[in-house]
Coordinates of C-alpha atoms in Angstrom, one line a residue:
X1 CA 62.4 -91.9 -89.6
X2 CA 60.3 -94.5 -88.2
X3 CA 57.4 -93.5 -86.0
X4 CA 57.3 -93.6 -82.5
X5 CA 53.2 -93.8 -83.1
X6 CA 52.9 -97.6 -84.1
X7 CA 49.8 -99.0 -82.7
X8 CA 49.7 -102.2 -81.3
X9 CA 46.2 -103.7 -81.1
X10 CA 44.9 -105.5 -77.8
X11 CA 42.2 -108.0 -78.3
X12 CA 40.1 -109.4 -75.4
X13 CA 38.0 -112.5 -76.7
X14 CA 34.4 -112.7 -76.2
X15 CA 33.8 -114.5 -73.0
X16 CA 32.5 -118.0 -72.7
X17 CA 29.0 -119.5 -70.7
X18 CA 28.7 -118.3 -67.8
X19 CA 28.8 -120.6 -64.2
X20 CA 32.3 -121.4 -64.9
X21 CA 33.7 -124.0 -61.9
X22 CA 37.1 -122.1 -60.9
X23 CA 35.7 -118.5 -61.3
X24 CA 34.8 -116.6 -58.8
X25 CA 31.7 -114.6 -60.6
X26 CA 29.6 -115.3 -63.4
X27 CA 29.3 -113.0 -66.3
X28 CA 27.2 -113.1 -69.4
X29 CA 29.3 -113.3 -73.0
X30 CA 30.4 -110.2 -74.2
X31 CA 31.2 -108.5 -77.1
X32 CA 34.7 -108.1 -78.1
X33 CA 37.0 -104.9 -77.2
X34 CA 39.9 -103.9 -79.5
X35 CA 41.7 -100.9 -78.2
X36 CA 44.3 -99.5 -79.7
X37 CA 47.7 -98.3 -77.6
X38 CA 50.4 -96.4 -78.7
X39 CA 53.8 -97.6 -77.4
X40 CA 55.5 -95.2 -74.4
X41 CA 51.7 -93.6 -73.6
X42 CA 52.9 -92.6 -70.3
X43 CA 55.8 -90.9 -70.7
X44 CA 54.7 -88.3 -72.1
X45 CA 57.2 -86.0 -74.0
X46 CA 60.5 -86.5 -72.2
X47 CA 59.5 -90.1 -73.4
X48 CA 59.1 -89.1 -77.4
X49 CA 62.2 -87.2 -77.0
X50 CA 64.7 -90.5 -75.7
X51 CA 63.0 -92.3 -78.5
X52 CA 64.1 -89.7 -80.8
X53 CA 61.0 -88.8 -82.2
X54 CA 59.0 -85.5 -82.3
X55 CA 56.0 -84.6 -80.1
X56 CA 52.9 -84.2 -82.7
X57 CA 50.8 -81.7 -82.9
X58 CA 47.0 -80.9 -81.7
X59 CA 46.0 -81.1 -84.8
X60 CA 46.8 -84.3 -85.6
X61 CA 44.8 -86.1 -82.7
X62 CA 43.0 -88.4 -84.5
X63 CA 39.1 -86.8 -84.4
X64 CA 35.7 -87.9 -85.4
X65 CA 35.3 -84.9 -87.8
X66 CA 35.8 -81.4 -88.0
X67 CA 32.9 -79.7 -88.5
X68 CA 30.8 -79.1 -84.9
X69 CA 27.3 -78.7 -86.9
X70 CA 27.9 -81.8 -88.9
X71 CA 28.6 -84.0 -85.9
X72 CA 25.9 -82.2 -83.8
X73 CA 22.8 -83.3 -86.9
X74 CA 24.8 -86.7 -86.6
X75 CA 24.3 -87.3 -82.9
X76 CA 20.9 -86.1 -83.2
X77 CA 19.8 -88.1 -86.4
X78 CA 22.1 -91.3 -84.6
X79 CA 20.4 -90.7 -80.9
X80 CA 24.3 -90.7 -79.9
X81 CA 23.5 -88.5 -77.1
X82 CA 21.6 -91.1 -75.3
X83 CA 24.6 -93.7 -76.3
X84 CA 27.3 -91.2 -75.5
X85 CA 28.8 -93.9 -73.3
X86 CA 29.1 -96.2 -75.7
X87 CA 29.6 -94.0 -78.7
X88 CA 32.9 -93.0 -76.6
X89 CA 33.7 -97.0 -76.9
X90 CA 33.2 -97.4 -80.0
X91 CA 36.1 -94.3 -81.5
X92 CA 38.3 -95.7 -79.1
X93 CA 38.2 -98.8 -80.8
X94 CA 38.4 -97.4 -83.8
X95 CA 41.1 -94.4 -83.4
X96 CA 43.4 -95.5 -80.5
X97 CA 43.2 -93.9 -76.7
X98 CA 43.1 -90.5 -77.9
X99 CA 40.7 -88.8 -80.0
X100 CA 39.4 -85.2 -80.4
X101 CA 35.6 -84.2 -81.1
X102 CA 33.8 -81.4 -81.8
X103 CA 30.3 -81.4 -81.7
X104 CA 28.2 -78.0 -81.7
X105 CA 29.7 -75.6 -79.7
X106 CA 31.5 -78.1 -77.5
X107 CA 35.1 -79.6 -78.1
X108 CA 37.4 -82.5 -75.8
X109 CA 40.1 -84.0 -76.4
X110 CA 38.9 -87.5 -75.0
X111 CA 41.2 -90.1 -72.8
X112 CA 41.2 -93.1 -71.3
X113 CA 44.3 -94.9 -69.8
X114 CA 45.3 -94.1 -66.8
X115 CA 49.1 -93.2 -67.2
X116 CA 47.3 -90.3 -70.0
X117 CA 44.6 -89.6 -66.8
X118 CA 47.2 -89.0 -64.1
X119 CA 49.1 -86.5 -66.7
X120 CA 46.0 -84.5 -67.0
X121 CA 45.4 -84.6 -62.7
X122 CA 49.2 -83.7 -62.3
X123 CA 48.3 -80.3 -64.5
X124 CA 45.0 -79.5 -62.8
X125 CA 46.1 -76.6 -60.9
X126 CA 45.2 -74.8 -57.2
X127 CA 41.7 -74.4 -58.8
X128 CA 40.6 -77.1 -61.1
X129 CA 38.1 -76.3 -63.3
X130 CA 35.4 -79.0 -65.0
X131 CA 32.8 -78.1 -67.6
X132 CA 29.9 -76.3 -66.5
X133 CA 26.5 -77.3 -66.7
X134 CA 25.6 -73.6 -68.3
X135 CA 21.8 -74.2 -68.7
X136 CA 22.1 -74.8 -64.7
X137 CA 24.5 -71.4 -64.2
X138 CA 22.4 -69.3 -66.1
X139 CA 18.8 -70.5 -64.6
X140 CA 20.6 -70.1 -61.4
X141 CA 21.7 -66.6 -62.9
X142 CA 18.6 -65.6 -63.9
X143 CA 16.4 -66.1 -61.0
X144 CA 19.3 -64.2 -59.0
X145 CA 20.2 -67.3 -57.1
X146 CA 23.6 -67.8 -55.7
X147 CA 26.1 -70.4 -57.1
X148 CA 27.2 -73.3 -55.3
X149 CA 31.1 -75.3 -55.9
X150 CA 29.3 -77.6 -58.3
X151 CA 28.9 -74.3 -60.4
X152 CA 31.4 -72.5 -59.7
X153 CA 35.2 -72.3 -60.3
X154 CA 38.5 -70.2 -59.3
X155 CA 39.0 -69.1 -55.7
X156 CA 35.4 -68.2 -55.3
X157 CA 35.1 -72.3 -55.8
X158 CA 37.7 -73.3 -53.3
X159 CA 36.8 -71.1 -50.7
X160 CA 33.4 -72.5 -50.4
X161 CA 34.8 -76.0 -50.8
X162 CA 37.1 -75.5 -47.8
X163 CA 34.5 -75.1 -45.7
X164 CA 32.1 -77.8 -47.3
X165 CA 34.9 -80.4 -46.8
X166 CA 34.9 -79.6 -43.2
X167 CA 31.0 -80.8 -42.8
X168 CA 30.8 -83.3 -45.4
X169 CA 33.9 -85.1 -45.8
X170 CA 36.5 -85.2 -42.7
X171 CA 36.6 -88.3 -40.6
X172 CA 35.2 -86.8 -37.4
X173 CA 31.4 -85.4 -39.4
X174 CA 31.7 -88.9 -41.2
X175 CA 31.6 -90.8 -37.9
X176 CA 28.6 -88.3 -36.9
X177 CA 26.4 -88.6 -40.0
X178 CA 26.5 -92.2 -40.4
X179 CA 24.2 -93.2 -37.7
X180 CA 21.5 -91.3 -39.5
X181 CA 22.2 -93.1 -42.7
X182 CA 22.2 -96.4 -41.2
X183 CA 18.3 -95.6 -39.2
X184 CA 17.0 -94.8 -43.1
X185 CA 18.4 -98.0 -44.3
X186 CA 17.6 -100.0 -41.6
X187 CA 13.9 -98.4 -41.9
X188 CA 14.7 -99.3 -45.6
X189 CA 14.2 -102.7 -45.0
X190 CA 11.6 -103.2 -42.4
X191 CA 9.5 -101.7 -45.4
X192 CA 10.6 -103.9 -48.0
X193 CA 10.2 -106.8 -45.2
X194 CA 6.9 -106.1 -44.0
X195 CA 5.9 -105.9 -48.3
X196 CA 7.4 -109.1 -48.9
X197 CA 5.9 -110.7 -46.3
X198 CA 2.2 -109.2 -47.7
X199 CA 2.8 -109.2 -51.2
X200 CA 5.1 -112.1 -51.4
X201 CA 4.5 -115.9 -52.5
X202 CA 5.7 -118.9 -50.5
X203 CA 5.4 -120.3 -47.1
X204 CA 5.3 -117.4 -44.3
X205 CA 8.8 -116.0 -43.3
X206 CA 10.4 -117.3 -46.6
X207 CA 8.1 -115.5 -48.9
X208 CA 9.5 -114.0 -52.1
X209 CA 8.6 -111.0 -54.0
X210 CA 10.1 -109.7 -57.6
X211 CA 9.5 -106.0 -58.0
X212 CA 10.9 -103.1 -59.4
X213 CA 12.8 -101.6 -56.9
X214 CA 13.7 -98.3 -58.5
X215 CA 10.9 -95.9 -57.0
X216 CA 11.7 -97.1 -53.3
X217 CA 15.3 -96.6 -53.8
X218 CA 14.7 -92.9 -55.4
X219 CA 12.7 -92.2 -51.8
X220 CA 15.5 -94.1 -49.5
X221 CA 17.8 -91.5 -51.5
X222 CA 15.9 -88.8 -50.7
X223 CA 15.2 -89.2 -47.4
X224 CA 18.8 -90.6 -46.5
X225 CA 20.2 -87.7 -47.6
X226 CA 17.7 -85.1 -45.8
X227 CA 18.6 -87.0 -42.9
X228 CA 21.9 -85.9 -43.3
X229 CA 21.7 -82.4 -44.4
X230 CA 19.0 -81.2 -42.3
X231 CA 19.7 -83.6 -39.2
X232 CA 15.8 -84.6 -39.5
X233 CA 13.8 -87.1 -41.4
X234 CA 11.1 -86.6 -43.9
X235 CA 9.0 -89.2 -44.1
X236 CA 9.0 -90.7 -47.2
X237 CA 8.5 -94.3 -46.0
X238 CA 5.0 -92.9 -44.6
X239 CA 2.0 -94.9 -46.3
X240 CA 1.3 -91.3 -48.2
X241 CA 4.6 -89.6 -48.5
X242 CA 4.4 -86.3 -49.3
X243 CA 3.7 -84.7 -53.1
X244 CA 6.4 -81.9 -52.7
X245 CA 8.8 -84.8 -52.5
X246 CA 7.8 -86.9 -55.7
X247 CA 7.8 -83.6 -57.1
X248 CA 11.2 -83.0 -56.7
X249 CA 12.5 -86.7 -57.7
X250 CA 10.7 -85.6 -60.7
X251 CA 12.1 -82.4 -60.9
X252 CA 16.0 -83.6 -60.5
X253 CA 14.9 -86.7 -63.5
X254 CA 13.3 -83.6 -65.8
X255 CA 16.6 -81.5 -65.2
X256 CA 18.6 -84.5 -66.1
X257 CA 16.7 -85.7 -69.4
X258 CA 16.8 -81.9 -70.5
X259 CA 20.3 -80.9 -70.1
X260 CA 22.6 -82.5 -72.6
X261 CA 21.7 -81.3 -76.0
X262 CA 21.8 -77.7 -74.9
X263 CA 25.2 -78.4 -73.7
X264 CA 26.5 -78.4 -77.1
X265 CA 24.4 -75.7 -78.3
X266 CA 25.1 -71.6 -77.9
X267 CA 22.6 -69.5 -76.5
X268 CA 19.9 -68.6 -77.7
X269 CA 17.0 -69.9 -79.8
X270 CA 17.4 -73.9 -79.6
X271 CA 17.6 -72.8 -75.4
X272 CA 13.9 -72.2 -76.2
X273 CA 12.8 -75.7 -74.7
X274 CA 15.1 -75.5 -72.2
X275 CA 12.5 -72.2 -70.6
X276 CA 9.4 -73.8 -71.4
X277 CA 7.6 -73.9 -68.7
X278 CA 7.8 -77.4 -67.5
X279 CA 11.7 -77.0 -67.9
X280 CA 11.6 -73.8 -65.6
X281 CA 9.1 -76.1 -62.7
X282 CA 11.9 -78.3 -62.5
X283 CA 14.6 -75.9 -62.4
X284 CA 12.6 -73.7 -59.8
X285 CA 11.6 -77.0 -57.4
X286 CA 15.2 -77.8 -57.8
X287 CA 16.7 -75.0 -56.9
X288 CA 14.2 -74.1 -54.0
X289 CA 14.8 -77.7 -51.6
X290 CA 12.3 -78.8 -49.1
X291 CA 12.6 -79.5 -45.8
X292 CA 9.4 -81.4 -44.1
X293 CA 6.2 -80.4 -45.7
X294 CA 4.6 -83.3 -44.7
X295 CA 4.9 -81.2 -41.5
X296 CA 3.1 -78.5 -43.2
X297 CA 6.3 -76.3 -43.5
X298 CA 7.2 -74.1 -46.4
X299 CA 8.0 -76.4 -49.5
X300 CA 9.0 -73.5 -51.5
X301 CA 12.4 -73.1 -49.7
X302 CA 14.7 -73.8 -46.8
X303 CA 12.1 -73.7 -43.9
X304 CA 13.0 -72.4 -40.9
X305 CA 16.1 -71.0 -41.4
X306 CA 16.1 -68.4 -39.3
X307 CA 16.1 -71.2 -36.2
X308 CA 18.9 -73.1 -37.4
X309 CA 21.4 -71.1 -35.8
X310 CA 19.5 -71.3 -32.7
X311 CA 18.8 -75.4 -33.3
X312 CA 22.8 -76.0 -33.8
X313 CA 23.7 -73.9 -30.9
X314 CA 21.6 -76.2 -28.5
X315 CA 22.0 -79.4 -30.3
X316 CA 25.9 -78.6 -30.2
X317 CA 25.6 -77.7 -26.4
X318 CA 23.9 -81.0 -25.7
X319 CA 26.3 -83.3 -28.3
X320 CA 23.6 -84.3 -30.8
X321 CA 24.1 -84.1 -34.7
X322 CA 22.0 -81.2 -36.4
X323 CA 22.9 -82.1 -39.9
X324 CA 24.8 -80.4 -42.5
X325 CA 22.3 -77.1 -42.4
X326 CA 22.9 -76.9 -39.1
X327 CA 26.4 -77.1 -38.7
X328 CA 26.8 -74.8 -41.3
X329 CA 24.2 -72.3 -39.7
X330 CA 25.7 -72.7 -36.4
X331 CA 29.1 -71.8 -37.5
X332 CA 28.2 -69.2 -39.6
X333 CA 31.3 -69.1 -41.9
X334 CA 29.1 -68.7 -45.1
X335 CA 26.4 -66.3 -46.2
X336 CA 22.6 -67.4 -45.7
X337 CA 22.8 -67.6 -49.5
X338 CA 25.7 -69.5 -49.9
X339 CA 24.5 -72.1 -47.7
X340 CA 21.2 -72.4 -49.2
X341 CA 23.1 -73.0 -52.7
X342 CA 25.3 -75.4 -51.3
X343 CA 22.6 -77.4 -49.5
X344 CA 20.4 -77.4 -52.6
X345 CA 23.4 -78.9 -54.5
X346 CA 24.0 -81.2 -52.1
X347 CA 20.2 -82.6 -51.6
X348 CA 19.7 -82.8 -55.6
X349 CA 22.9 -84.2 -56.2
X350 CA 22.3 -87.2 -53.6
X351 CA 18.9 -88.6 -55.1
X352 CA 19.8 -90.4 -58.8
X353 CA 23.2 -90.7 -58.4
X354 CA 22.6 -92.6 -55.7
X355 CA 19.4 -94.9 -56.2
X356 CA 21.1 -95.6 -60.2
X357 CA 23.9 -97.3 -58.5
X358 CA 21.9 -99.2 -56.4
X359 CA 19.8 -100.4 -59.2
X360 CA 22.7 -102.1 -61.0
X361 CA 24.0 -102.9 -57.3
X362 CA 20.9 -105.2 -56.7
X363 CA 21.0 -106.6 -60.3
X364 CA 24.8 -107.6 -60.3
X365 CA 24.5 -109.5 -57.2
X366 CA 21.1 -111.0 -58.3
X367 CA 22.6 -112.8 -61.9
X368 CA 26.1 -113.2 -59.7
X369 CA 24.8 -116.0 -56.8
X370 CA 28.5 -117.3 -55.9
X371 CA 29.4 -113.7 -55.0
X372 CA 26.6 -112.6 -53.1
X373 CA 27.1 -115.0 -51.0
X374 CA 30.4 -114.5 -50.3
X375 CA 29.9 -110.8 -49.7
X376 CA 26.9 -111.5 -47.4
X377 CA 29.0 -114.3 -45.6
X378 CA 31.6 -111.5 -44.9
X379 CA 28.9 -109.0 -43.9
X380 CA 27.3 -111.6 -41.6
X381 CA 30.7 -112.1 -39.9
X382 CA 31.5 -108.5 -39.2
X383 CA 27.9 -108.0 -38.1
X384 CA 28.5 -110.4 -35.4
X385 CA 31.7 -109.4 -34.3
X386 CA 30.7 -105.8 -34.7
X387 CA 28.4 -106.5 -32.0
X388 CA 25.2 -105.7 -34.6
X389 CA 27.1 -101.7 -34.8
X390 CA 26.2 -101.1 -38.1
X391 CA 29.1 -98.3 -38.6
X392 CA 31.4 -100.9 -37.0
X393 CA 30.7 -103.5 -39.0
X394 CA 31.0 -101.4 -42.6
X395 CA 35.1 -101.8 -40.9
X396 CA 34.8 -105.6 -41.2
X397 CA 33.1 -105.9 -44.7
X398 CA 35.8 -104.8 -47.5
X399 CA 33.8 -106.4 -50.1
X400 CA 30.9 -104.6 -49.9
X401 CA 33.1 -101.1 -50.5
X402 CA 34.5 -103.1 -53.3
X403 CA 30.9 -104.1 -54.2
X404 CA 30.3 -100.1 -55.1
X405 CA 33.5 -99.5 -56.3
X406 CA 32.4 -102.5 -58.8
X407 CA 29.4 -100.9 -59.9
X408 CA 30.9 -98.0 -60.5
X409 CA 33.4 -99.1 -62.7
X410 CA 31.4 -101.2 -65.2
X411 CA 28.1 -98.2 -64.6
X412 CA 29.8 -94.9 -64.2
X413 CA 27.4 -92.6 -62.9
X414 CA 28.8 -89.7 -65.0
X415 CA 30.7 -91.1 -67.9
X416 CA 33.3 -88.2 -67.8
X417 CA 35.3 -86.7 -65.7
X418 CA 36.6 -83.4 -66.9
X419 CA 39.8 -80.6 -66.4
X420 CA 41.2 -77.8 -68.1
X421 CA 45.2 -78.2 -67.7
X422 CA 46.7 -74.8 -66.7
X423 CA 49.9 -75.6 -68.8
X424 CA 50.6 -77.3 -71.9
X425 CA 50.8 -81.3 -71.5
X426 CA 51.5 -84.1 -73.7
X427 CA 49.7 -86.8 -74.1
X428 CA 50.0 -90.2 -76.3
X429 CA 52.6 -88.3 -77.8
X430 CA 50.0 -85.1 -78.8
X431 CA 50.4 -81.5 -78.1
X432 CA 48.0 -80.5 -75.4
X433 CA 47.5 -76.8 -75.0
X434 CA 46.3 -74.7 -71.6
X435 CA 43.2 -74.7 -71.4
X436 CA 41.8 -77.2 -73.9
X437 CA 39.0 -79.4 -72.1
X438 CA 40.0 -82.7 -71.8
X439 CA 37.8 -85.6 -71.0
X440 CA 38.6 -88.6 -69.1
X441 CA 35.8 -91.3 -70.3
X442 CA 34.7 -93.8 -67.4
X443 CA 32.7 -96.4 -69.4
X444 CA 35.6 -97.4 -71.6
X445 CA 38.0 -97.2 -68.9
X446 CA 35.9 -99.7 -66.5
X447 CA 35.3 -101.8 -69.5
X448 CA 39.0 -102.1 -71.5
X449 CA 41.3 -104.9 -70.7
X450 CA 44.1 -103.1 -70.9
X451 CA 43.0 -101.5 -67.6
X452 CA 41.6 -104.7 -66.1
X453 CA 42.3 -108.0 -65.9
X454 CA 38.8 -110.1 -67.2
X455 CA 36.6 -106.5 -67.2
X456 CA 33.6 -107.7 -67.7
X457 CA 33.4 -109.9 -64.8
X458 CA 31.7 -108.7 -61.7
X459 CA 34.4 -108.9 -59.3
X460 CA 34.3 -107.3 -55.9
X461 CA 37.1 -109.0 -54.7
X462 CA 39.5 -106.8 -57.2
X463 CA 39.2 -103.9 -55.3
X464 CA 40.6 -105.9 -52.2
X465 CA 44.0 -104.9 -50.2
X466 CA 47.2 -106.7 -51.7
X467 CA 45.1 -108.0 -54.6
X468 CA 43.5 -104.4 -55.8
X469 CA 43.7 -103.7 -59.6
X470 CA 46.0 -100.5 -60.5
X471 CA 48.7 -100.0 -57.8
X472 CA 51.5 -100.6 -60.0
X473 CA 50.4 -98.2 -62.1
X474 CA 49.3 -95.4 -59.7
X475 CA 46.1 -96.2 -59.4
X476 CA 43.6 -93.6 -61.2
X477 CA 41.3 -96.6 -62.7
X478 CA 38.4 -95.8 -60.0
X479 CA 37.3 -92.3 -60.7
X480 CA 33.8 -92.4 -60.4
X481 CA 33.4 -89.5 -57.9
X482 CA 36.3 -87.7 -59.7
X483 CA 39.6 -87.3 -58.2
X484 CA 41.5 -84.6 -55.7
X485 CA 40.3 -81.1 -54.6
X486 CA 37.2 -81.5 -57.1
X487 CA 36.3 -84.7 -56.0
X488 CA 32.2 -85.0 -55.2
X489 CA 31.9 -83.3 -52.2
X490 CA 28.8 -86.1 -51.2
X491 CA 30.9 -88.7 -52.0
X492 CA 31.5 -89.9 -48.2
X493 CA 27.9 -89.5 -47.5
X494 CA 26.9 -91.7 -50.7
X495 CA 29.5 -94.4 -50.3
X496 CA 28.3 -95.0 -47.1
X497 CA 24.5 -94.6 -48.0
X498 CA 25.2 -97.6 -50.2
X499 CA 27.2 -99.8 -48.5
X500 CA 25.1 -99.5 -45.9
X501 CA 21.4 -100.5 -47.6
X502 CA 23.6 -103.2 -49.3
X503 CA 24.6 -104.3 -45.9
X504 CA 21.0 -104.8 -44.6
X505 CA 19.2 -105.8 -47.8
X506 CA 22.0 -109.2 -47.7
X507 CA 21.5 -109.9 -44.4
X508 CA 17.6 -109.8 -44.9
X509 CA 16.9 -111.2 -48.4
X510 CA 18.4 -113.5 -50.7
X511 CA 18.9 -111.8 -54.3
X512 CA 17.8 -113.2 -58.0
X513 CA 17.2 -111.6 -61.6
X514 CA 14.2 -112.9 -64.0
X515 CA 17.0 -112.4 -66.8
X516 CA 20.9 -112.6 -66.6
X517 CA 21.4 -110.8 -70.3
X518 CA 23.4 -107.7 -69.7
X519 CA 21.1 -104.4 -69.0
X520 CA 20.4 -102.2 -71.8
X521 CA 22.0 -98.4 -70.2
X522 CA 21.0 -94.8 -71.5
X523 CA 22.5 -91.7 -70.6
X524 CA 20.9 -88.6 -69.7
X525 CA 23.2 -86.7 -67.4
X526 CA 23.9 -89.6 -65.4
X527 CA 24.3 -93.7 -66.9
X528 CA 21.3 -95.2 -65.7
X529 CA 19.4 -98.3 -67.0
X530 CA 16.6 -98.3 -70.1
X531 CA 14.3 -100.2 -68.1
X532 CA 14.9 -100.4 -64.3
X533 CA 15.5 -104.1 -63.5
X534 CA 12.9 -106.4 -62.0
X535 CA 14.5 -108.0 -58.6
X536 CA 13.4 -111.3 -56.6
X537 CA 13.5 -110.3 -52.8
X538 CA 13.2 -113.6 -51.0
X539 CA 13.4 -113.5 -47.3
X540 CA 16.3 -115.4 -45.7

């Protein structure tokens, strides 16, 4: 009987110079991608069964290896942990779109086309359930703090989430919030203006400045999103902003660095490091979110709780925007304890996963010329139509949601997105049981020409109406903030956060890169660059 299983191997040449005439962005040469696809990958079992073949076992997904200590001493000894993103490229290459690995304690079965990706959605369940971060859980569970829905799963998870969605990602607290995003960015930029204009080189009111622009944007993060949550700001573009808040950039990078190895670890000794004391700071600042110290209030919680209510009741009465905190306060539908969880997630979650992006944002458009200016041109346009409304004119600048959406796919912030089907599924032909944690890998996705036409190029415009990639297919090649009920719950304030400071930096500055070869990325938690790249700000 001939198998249904014959691969049929994709090849996408390296790509030529750059500054090609007809194209519409640049890109640097890249290397080759081979990826290997079985035939009928979408339709699952009722598609092996027409072809007369038989669905295949779990056990014979191709894998990287059986043993869970041997591949653990081999992502040590390799540093694979730190290339996880592309390690995932590299055994798709090598065994097809489906793959199973076992490393420590932890085991996936690992995906990445997007007919195999809406299968896995499609058997999510009421309550889907992602990986926990367990080093987070059980710090949170050994200080005695409560849980919020980035920890938690089951109904407990979706009752919280109900309510969350209500403040965070309907329409109606969108249109309130993004006032308050747009002051920080706006603010944003005045800075970087007045720094140019003293630090910079060239005649005045065209001076240029190259910097590294990765410690402002971790403060514009930061303060953006206390903006939002606790309706006030808290002054980190002061000439001396305030130690409590480096301290807790610091605290969210440590958290980050420290977490994956001890993912695939079980408890005990090797979680040794994880409570050294430096580890626990981090965990502790993290978990205990600041309001305003530089107002000399308690850095060591949620200040002022205990006024909230009282803040929202009169705010509310008088139609202003108290923030997240004081929505939630004012409403009153979750504990004290649940909302300080929840707010704490929210506040951490909004400072690298945010200012990363932007990073790549800035360097994409600086060593891609032709498209900057075409999304600035479209940005300028809206801008004056919009009347100089900053939240109209986001309405009237498609490419700059494209611009993110962009980033995202060839960056993933987190280079998974994971769920734990409540029934058994097939996939590529394979024997999926309930319950078996299956991964949904973002970098090779972004990056596979099967997927995207030309993926390597930085192309905005893809993203656009009529034109956009992944229609025909159902979509599910932008995942980036995950998909359906478990979707980020700040994913309308950070899309907005950055389209907006993209918004204002192209309307004030011109962008350019020292270097146009392709970033070197590391992963800790989150994709993020080796070494933050050096931009040229000059003033337009």
């Amino acid at each position: 009987m001939r198998s249904v299983c014959t691969r049929v191997t994709v090849c996408v040449r390296a790509q030529g110079p750059r500054g090609s005439g007809r194209a519409l962005c640049a890109v640097a040469p890249q290397r080759a991608l081979c990826v290997a696809v079985a035939p009928g990958k979408s339709e699952g079992r009722k598609g092996a069964e027409r072809a007369g073949g038989r669905v295949r076992s779990f056990q014979e997904i191709p894998h990287t290896g059986r043993s869970g200590l041997i591949n653990l001493v081999k992502f040590w000894r390799e540093d694979r942990f730190r290339q996880i993103h592309k390690h995932m490229e590299r055994t798709f290459n090598a065994l097809g779109p489906i793959y199973r690995e076992h490393v420590g304690t932890h085991s996936s079965v690992n995906i990445m086309l997007p007919a195999d990706i809406a299968e896995l959605f499609r058997s999510e369940g009421l309550h889907p359930r992602r990986m926990t971060l367990q080093p987070w859980a059980t710090h949170r569970e050994t200080r005695q703090h409560s849980k919020g829905v980035f920890l938690k799963n089951g109904e407990e998870w979706r009752a919280d989430r109900l309510l969350l969605n209500k403040e965070v990602m309907m329409s109606a607290p969108v249109q309130r919030f993004l006032p308050l995003l747009d002051e920080v960015a706006m603010d944003f930029c005045r800075m970087l203006r007045a720094r140019v204009e003293k630090e910079g080189r060239g005649e005045e009111g065209k001076r240029s400045l190259t910097l590294d622009p990765s410690p402002d944007l971790f403060r514009f993060a930061l303060e953006a999103s206390c903006h939002v949550i606790y309706g006030e700001r808290i002054g980190l573009f002061a000439s001396s902003p305030s130690m409590e808040s480096q301290k807790f950039i610091w605290a969210v990078e440590r958290m980050l660095a420290t977490t994956p190895p001890l993912l695939n670890l079980p408890l005990g000794a090797p979680w040794k490091r994880f409570t050294a004391p430096s580890c626990l700071r981090a965990h502790d600042l993290y978990s205990s979110p600041l309001k305003a110290s530089s107002r000399g209030e308690d850095p060591e919680g949620i200040p002022a709780l205990s006024s909230s209510r009282a803040r929202g009741s009169e705010a509310a009465a008088g139609g202003q925007y108290t923030g997240v905190l004081g929505q939630l306060m004012e409403k009153g539908q979750l504990s004290l304890d649940l909302i300080k969880a929840n707010v704490t997630e929210l506040m951490a979650g909004g400072v690298d996963t945010t200012a990363v992006p932007l990073q790549f944002a800035l360097f994409e458009l600086g060593r891609n010329p032709d498209v900057q200016e075409r999304v600035r041109q479209q940005v300028r346009a809206s801008w004056a139509q919009a009347g100089g409304d900053s939240v109209k004119a986001l309405q009237g600048a498609p490419l700059l949601k494209g611009t993110i959406k962009e980033i995202l796919r060839l960056y993933p912030v987190g280079t998974t997105v994971q769920r734990y089907p409540i029934k058994d599924i097939v996939l590529q032909n394979y024997h999926i049981p309930a319950g078996t944690m299956v991964q949904a890998c973002l970098y090779p996705l972004g990056r596979s020409a099967e997927v995207f036409k030309d993926p390597h190029r930085f192309d905005p415009g893809r993203w656009g109406g009529a034109r956009e990639e992944g229609q025909s297919a159902g979509g599910f090649r932008s995942l980036a903030f995950g998909f359906g009920a478990r979707q980020c719950v700040g994913r309308r304030i950070a899309e907005n956060e950055m389209q907006l400071l993209l918004m204002h930096i192209l309307r004030s500055f011109h962008l350019s890169v020292l270097s146009s070869e392709d970033l070197k990325t590391t992963c800790t938690l989150i994709l993020q660059p080796e070494t933050p790249p050096r931009i040229t700000f000059r003033k337009l």
